[in-house]
């Protein structure tokens, strides 16, 4: 059957025909894009005519840095984001323990220590009181720090004699005993152990999770932290037909998200962490803070090894020292293997100065940034010389820049992310670098065609052109024409993935 969608405003993201009125779809591909009369000529014996009554059509959103598997599994665990006290957290964990199958770890997600009295993190004793009979883990909203109970620490072999790993820290009290708070690579062992049993139930939640993504207009993602165990779960989900959208995998190792991906499943891109997340590597004047996971030479060596194995590299680099290290490593790796330029990108690049931005531009690699962090966190730079999420400045300098969510670390909805990039305002309406605001058209492209380019998928998706996969959305309003503060309220009425309409909203 051929589907003829007519009487629309089609924002194609294709420079040869930026705006059209209709498109034809058959066998999962776009047959033609053009005027309504032109498309009507393509009628066949078996066809469906869809009059969109002037609504707006855009390419399906592409999210090249998402944590789908983490977010899907988190539907099993209590959401602690609204907790305002340790007692709130304890009630949530105790309630979860009553419903957690025997033998499984108890896990809570999303707590924010800034909401708690004194801005203090919970301790192992707080978790022990709520869950005395089995290991428990409470993940911070950043997913870069967590609190483990005494049983969890024991299961992971963490004692007062355990040294801090490179790129992490075990918080300790004045006597040297671990408090339960673990930063970055120090949380790897407990995090992996806490979800091992739960991962067997991934297929249970994968279908519903992908439908939630489709309802937001997301048709393609790259899961940015897929362990060997999760790669097997993805294979099971695909075999069961449980994935309603297209999911690519960026692989990590079995020891944890932040650890070297030495045993990552072959084939797909690998992820390398230059620095931490919540405690990223920063240099402000003479002061250095945060966690750097590799030095320049070690990171370059890992990139070269990946390229020689014909693998692409996604490099997490957030703080300016982390980005500086990643840029230097890429420069060195390219000197040894110039063909690797198309095999590496940098994700986050949150803090930049102008000299570092110029080096990024000279490299010609893609950066994948997260505008929804503006909505959630706002923030300001720690130094006049450092720019925080400098989207407009980066664009003017010629940086290749795409958008993503980093969900569940950031908001999942692309339309909200686009609004944040256009308004540069927080959830509370506070300004967050108004001078770095982008035009709506640029922000929309960053979540469609540019995101596909950063993911290496531009030949197949990201724009609406003949021959491309028929991934597109029907929206309730034109995000380029509505007021900037209303972009997040534009509704996704239909989502088509591979020529199949999978979500319909009234």
CSV table of C-alpha atoms in Angstrom, one decimal, residues 65 67 144 271 273 275-276 315-319 323 346-351 367-370 373 389 391 404 406:
chain,number,residue,atom,x,y,z
A,65,UNK,CA,22.9,10.1,23.4
A,67,UNK,CA,20.1,5.8,28.1
A,144,UNK,CA,27.3,9.7,38.5
A,271,UNK,CA,32.2,4.8,24.8
A,273,UNK,CA,34.9,8.7,29.5
A,275,UNK,CA,36.1,12.8,32.8
A,276,UNK,CA,33.3,12.5,35.3
A,315,UNK,CA,34.0,10.3,24.0
A,316,UNK,CA,32.3,11.6,27.1
A,317,UNK,CA,33.9,15.0,28.0
A,318,UNK,CA,32.0,17.5,30.1
A,319,UNK,CA,34.3,19.8,32.0
A,323,UNK,CA,37.2,18.4,26.8
A,346,UNK,CA,32.6,14.3,21.7
A,347,UNK,CA,29.4,14.3,23.8
A,348,UNK,CA,28.5,17.0,26.3
A,349,UNK,CA,31.3,19.6,26.0
A,350,UNK,CA,29.5,21.7,28.5
A,351,UNK,CA,32.3,24.1,29.6
A,367,UNK,CA,29.7,17.4,19.4
A,368,UNK,CA,26.4,16.1,21.0
A,369,UNK,CA,25.0,18.5,23.6
A,370,UNK,CA,22.0,18.5,25.9
A,373,UNK,CA,19.9,20.6,31.1
A,389,UNK,CA,26.7,25.4,27.0
A,391,UNK,CA,25.3,26.9,21.7
A,404,UNK,CA,20.4,14.9,22.6
A,406,UNK,CA,21.0,12.1,28.0
